XYZ file of C-alpha atoms in Angstrom:
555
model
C 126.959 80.545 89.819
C 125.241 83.823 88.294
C 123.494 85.972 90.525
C 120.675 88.740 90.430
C 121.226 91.859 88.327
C 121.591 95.273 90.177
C 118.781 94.389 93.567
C 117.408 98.315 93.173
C 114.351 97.152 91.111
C 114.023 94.260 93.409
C 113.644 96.178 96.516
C 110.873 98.812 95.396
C 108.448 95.695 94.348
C 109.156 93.748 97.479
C 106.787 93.661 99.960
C 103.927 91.454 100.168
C 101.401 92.995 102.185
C 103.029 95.687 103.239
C 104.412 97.852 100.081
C 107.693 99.628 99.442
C 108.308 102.421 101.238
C 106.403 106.015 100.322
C 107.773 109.222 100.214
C 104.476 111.171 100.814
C 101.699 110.833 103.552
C 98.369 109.928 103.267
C 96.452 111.707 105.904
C 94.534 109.436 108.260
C 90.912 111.510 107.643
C 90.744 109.403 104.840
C 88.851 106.832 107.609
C 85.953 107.932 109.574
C 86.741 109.683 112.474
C 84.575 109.507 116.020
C 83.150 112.179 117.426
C 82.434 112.690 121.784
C 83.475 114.961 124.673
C 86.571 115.023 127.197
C 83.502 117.099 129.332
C 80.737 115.700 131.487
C 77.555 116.600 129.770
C 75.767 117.650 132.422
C 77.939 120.149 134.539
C 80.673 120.505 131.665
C 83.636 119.072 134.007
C 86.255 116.900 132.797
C 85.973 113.280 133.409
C 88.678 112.802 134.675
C 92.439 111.471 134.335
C 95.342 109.879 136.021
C 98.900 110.967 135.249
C 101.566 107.957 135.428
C 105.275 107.320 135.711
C 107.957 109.643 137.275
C 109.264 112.905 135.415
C 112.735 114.422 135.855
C 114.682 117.030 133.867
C 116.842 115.958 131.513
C 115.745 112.396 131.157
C 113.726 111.572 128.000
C 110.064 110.168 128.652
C 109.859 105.589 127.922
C 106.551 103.777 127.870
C 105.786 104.377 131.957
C 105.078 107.715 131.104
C 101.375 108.127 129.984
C 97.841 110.248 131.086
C 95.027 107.301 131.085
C 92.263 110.128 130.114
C 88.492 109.577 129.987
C 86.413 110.224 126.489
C 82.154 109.846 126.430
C 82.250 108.622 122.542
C 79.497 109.204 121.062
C 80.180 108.048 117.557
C 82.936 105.472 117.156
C 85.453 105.849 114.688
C 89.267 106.812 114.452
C 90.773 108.980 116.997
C 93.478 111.707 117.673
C 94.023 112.951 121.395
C 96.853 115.396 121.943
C 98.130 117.816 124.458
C 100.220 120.892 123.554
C 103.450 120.907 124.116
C 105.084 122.563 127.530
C 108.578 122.107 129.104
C 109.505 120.462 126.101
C 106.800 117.199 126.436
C 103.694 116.343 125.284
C 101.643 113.191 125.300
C 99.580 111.530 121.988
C 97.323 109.020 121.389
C 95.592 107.768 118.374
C 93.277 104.558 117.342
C 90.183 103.847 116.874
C 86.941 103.567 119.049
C 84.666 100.459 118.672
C 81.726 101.648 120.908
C 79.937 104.435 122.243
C 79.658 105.187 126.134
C 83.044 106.489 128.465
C 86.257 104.971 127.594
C 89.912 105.265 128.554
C 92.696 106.546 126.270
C 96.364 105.978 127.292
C 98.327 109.227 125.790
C 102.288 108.141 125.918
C 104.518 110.684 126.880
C 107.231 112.459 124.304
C 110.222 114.129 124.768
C 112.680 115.767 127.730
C 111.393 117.889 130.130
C 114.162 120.672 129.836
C 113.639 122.057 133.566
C 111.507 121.232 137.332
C 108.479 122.515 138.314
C 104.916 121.638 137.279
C 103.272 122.087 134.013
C 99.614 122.571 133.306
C 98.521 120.637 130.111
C 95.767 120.855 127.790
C 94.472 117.989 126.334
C 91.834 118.156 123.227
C 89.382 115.721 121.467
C 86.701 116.759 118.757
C 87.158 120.429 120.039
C 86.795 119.975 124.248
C 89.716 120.520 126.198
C 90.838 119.362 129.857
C 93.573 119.832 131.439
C 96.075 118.106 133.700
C 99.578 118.698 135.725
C 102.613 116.804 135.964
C 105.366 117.527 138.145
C 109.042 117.105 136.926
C 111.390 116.768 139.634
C 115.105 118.000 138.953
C 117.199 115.797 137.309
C 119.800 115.752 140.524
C 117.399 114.928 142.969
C 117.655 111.113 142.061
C 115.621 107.732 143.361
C 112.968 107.293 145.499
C 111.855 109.986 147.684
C 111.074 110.385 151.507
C 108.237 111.614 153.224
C 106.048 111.020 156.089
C 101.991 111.429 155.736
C 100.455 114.192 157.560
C 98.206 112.889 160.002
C 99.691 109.662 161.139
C 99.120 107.623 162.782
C 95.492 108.778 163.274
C 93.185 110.019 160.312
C 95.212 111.603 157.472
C 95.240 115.407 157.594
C 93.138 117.246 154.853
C 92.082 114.288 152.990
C 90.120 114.895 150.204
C 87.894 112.613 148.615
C 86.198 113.124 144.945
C 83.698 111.486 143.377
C 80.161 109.686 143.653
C 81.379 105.615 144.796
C 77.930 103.841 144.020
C 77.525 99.681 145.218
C 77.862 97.473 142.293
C 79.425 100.631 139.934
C 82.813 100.349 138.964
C 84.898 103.686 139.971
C 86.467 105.960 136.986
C 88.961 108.516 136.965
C 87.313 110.918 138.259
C 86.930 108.736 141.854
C 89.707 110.223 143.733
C 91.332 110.827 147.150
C 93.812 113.494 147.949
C 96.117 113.426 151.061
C 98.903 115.391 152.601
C 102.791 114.111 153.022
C 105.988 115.695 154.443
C 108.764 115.499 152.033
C 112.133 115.523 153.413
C 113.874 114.013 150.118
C 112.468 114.619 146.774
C 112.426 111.901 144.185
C 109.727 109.521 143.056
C 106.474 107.903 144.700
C 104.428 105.217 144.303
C 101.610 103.852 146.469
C 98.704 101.371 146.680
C 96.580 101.069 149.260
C 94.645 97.381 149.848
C 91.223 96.685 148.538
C 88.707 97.880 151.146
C 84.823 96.866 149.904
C 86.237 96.175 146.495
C 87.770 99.557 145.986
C 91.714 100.229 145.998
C 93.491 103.797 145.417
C 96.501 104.212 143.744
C 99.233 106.790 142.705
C 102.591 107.652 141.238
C 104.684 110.084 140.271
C 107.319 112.740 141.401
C 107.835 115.239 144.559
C 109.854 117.609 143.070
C 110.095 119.903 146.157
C 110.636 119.247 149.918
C 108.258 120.478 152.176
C 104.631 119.858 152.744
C 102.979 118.697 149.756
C 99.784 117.159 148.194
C 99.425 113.328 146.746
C 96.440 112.550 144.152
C 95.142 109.134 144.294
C 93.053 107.188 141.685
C 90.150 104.445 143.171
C 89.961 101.608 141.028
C 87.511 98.733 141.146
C 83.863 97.789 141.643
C 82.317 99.132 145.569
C 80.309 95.967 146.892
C 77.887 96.904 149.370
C 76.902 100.750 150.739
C 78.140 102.174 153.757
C 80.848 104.149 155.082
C 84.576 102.602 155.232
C 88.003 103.416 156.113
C 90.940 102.892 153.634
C 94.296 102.652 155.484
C 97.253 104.284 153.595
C 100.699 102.347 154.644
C 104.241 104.032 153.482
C 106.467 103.511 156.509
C 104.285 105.539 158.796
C 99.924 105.219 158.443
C 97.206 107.174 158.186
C 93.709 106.949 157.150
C 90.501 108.220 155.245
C 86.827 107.653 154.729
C 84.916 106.694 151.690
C 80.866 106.600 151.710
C 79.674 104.387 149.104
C 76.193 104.809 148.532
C 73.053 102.114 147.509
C 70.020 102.758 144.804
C 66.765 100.971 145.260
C 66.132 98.810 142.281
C 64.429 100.899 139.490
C 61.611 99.595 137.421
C 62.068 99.136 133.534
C 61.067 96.972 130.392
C 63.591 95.746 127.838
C 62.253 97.547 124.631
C 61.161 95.535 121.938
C 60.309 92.536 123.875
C 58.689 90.088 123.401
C 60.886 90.002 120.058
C 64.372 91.265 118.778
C 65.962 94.051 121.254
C 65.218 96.904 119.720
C 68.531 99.190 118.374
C 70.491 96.228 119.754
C 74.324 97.117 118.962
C 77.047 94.388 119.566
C 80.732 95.992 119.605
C 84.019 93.917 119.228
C 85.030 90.849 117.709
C 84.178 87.384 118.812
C 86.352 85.300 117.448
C 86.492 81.397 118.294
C 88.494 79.993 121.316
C 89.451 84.144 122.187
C 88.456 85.109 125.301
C 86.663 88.215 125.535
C 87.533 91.429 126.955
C 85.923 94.304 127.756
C 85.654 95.405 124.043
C 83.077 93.283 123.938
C 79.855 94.734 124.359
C 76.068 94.730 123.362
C 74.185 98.056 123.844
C 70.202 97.451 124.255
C 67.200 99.615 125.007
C 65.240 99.944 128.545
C 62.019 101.836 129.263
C 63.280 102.917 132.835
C 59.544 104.299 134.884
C 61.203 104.478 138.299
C 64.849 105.267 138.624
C 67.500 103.398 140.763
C 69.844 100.509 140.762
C 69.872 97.884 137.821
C 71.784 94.278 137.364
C 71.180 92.921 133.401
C 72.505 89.364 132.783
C 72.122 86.977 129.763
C 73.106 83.731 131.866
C 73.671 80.904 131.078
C 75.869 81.272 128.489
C 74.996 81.141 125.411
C 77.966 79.366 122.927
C 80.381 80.105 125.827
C 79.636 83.848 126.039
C 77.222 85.676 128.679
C 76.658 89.076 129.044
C 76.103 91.730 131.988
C 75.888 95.038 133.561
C 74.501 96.790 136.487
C 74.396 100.082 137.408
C 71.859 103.293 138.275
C 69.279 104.585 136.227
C 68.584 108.549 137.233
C 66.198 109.552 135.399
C 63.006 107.803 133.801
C 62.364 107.187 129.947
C 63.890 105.113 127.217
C 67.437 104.699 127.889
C 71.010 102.455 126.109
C 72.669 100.217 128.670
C 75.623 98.807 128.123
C 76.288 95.086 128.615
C 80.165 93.814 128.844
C 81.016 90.281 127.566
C 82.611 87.531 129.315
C 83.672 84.355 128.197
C 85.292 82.096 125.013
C 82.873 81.578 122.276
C 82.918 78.013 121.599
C 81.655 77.707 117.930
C 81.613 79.611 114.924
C 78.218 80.595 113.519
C 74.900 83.265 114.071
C 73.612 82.354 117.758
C 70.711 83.817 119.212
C 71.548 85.750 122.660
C 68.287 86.130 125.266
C 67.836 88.632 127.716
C 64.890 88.574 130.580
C 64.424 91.051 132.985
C 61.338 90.277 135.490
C 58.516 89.398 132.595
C 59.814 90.973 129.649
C 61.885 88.860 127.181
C 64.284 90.136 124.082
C 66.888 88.988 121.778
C 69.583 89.913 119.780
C 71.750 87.722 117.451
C 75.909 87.345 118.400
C 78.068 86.758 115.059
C 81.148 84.556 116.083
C 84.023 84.043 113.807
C 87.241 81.810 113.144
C 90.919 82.859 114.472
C 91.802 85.444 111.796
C 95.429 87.173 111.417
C 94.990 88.381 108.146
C 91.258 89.841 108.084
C 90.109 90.693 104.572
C 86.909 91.802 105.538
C 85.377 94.370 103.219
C 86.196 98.678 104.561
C 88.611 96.851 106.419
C 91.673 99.364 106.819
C 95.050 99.995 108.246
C 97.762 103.124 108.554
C 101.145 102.500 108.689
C 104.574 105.010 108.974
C 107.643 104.131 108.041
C 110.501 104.587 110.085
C 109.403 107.024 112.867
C 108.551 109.581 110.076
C 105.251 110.770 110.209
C 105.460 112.089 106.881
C 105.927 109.284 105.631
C 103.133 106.723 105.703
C 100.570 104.813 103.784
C 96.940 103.545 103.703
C 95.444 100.119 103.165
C 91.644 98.958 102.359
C 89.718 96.260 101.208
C 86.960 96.935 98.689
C 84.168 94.440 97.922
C 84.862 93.917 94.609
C 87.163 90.356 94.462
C 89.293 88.876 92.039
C 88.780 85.397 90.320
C 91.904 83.216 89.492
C 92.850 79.427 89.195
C 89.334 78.407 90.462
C 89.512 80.790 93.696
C 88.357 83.929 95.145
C 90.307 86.494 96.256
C 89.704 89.989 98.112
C 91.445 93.079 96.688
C 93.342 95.560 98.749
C 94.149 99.212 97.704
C 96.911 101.267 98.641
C 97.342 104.971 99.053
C 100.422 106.698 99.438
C 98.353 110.501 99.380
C 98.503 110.446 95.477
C 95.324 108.230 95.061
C 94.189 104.362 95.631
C 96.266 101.769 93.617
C 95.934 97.937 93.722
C 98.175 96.582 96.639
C 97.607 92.977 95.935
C 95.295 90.023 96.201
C 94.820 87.443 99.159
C 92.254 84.656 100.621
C 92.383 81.905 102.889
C 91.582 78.473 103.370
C 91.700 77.086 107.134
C 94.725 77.978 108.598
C 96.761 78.933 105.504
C 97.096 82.514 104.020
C 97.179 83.185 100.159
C 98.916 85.790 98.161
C 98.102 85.678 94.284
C 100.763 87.912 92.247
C 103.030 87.916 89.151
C 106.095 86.164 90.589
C 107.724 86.663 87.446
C 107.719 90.610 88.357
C 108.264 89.908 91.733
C 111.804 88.405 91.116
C 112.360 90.006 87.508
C 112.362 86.921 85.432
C 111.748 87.502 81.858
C 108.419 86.173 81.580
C 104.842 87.012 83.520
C 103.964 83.940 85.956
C 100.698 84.017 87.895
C 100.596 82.085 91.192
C 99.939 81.793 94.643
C 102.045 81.016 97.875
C 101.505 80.708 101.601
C 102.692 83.741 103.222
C 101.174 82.385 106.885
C 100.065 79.550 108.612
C 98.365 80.005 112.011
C 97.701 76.282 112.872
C 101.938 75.672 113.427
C 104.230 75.824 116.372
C 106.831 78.192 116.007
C 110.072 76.850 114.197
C 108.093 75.579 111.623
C 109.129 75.974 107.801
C 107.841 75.670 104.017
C 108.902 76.819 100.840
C 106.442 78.113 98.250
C 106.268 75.732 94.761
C 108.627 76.938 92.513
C 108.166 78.298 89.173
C 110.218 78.056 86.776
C 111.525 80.133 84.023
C 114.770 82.363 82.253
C 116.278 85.074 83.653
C 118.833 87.393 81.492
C 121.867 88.976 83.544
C 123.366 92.715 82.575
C 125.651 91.471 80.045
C 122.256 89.872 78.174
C 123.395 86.032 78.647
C 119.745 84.486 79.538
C 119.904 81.260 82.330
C 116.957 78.868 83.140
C 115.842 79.798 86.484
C 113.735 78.645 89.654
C 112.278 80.674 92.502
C 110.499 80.404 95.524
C 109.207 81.722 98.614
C 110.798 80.169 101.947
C 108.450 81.001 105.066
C 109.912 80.390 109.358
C 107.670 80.747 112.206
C 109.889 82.516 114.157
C 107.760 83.280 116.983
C 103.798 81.845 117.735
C 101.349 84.064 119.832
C 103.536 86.146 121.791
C 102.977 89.780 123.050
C 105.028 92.909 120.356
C 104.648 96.199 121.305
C 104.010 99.109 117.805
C 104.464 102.510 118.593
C 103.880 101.999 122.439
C 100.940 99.652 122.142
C 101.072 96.158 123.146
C 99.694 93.781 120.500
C 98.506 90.351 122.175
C 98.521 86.962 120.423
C 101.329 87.787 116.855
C 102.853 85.181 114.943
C 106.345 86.630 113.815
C 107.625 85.174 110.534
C 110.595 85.564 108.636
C 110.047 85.188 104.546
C 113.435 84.889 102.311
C 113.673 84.569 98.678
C 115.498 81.979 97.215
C 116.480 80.882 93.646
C 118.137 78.218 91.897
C 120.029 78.186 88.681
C 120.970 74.298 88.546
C 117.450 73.161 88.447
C 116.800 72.572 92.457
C 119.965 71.368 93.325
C 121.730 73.915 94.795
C 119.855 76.899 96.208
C 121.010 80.788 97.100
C 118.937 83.086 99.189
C 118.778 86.498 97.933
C 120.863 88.973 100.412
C 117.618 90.353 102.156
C 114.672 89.236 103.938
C 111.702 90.520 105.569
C 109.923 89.917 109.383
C 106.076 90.133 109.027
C 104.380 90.306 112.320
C 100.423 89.409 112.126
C 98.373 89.912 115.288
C 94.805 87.849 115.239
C 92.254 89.661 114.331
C 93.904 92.630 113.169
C 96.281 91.881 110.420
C 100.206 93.339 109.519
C 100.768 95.517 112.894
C 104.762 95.653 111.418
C 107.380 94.750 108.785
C 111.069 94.693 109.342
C 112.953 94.700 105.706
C 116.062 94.079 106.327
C 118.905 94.460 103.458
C 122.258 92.868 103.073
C 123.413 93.549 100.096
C 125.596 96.814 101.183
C 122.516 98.769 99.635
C 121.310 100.710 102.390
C 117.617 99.723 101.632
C 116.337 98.399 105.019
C 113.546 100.123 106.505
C 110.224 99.463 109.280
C 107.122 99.564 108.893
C 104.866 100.219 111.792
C 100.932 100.317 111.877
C 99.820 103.356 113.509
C 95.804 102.789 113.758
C 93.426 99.895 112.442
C 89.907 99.817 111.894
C 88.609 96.246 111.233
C 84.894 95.598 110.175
């Protein structure tokens, strides 16, 4: 049986989606970046952050190590947070921000620290900084530590508590409660106190030194009624501190542009059919607050499965955003009309749902990817409006840029659950002729283990030494895996189908058929497209490579 000439050609035409590998990098302010504050706008503080995971000298930094940091946003778009490099670490985060408003980033840790102690950080985003410490214990010291909390078993000594805790508010990083241990071994820490009135403090990390020393913990959660209330702290011995969570009286306020549409009404996120929401989801409408105090929005019932709320305090009077969070599973695809009422005034806005998509091909629709760890090393992807008419269907175009300028990647469309590529699969496999075609490249309505082969097209193919064969190709797709969790770069990706395409030819007219030595793992995640692609090379060639995505922006 003949085989393939020389497989160097093949590789550099391979991919599908996901292109060969580049040699230069396209930088990533070729998508619109966001713009907002690590500062508090009013006093200029920073809004706080918790440090995670345990540090130690000589051991390199994993996924547990991260800085969950807040950022008010006030334009969305792509991100970059980074801190500067001390005690040879840093921590990095980039993506892309959907909405306006305070949200957490989670900067993963990089590198060894190279000696103890602790090390003062700077963090920056759009040009504010903040800073934060983390302690890295010596690399000798081991496990878990020991210590005792000052103050036990009565209240605990020098507690510290920071931040406003408002009923019906949820807490941020900057609600926080520092207490006092005695450390008689050094090593790592980690406590969690239970859920008093809703609210529950946490904290981890590293006592580096023995001694008396200071612990940082983090309130999480929503306070349920005002008062004053104890949180117990229980590691082996107890102690105890206060928290006073104050109450608002209910303010007064119209919903702006009732009796009609919401006026500036803003819905963030996708809402994608049978998906439960998260909270990404998010409509931003428009009071007229004329007494300040304590608010509680909601759009039930439910309108096509989805409601929306929010409570909170208004503090000053005047036309003001609040920010609604989504809950639910939309139940049907379509344009629904979402009502809000609050006391006599009535508004609107409309909710756009859409199908279960793991290949969008929505229009400004773009992705960054690197290839193998290099950061130099990367490419861009983007749909444009323009689409392409073949063989009676429609397909959308995407463009590729490598840093050298946008080419044509290839062309793709849809129909149910079954993903189209359109493409000369005569250059794809180097036959000797051009052939046009399609072939499925996904299905998201299978169970994993499930297979297909493309059709097969047909044609000549002439070896090195010029002799010239009839030949037939196609595609063979496996479901490897269906819906499951992948972590890229240290984010976790929810809900990717993993599949494994191979390329397969036959030279005895279907009867016997050879797979090419190479294949390639595609994983999709729904609703945000090729999040990585494994190539992986047999042939002695040295040509397998990853490609990760780095940052997404889907419209």
């Amino acid at each position: 049986m003949k085989t393939f000439k020389p497989l160097l050609g093949f590789l550099l035409i391979l991919a599908i989606v996901f292109s060969c590998q580049k040699e230069k990098s396209y930088e990533k302010s070729n998508a619109p970046a966001s713009a907002g504050s690590l500062q508090d706008s009013t006093n200029g503080d920073c809004l706080g952050h918790v440090v995670s995971g345990t540090y130690k000298k000589d051991t390199s930094l994993n996924s547990l190590n991260y800085v969950d940091i807040n950022i008010d946003v006030t334009r969305t778009g792509s991100y970059t947070v980074s801190s500067d490099t001390i005690n040879g670490i840093y921590f990095k985060a980039t993506g892309n921000f959907n909405t306006t408003g305070v949200s957490a980033v989670r900067l993963l840790g990089y590198g060894t620290p190279v000696a103890a102690g602790t090390n003062i950080f700077t963090v920056t985003y759009d040009s504010t900084p903040c800073t934060f410490s983390v302690v890295a214990a010596d690399g000798g010291t081991g496990g878990t530590s020991v210590f005792t909390l000052a103050g036990a078993p009565n209240a605990c000594t020098g507690a510290t508590v920071q931040g406003i805790f408002t009923a019906g508010t949820a807490t941020t990083a900057a609600n926080t409660a520092t207490v006092q241990v005695d450390v008689t071994t050094a090593g790592t820490y980690s406590i969690s106190t239970d859920a008093v009135n809703g609210v529950q403090f946490k904290g981890s990390g590293t006592l580096a030194a023995t001694g008396a020393q200071t612990i940082t913990l983090t309130a999480t959660g929503t306070p349920v009624a005002a008062g004053t209330f104890t949180i117990p702290i229980s590691v082996g011995t107890q102690c105890s501190f206060q928290i006073t969570v104050v109450g608002a009286s209910p303010a007064v306020y119209t919903l702006n542009g009732a009796p009609n549409a919401c006026t500036g009404a803003t819905v963030q996120g996708q809402y994608v059919v049978g998906t439960l929401l998260s909270t990404s989801n998010t409509a931003t409408i428009q009071v007229n607050v004329t007494t300040a105090g304590s608010y509680s929005i909601t759009t039930a019932p439910a309108v096509d499965g989805v409601a929306f709320a929010g409570s909170g305090n208004f503090s000053t009077t005047g036309v003001q955003s609040v920010i609604l969070i989504a809950t639910g599973t939309p139940t049907d695809t379509g344009s629904v009309t979402v009502p809000i009422t609050v006391g006599s005034s009535t508004c609107s806005f409309i909710l756009h749902v859409v199908p279960v998509d793991y290949f969008p091909r929505t229009t400004n629709s773009n992705w960054s990817y690197e290839f193998d760890n290099n950061s130099s090393d990367t490419l861009f992807q983007q749909v444009i409006s323009p689409t392409l008419s073949a063989s009676g269907n429609t397909y959308n175009i995407f463009m590729e840029n490598d840093g050298t300028g946008l080419d044509t990647l290839g062309y793709f469309r849809r129909s149910g659950g079954n993903y189209y590529q359109y493409l000369d699969i005569g250059s794809f496999f180097q036959l000797d002729n051009p052939a046009w075609g399609e072939y499925i490249f996904l299905e998201d309505n299978v169970p994993a283990n499930t297979s297909w082969t493309s059709s097969s097209f047909n044609d000549t193919y002439t070896d090195t030494t010029g002799a010239t064969y009839p030949i037939i190709v196609h595609f063979k797709e496996t479901i490897q895996q269906k819906d499951v969790p992948i972590t890229v770069q240290g984010i976790p990706y929810q809900n990717t189908i993993v599949v494994k395409e191979e390329y397969e030819y036959s030279f005895d007219n279907g009867t016997t058929w050879s797979s090419l030595p190479f294949y390639t793992t595609n994983y999709y995640s729904r609703n945000i497209g090729l999040i990585k692609s494994d190539f992986t090379d047999n042939s002695g060639s040295g040509g397998s490579y990853t490609q990760d995505m780095t940052r997404y922006q889907v419209f």
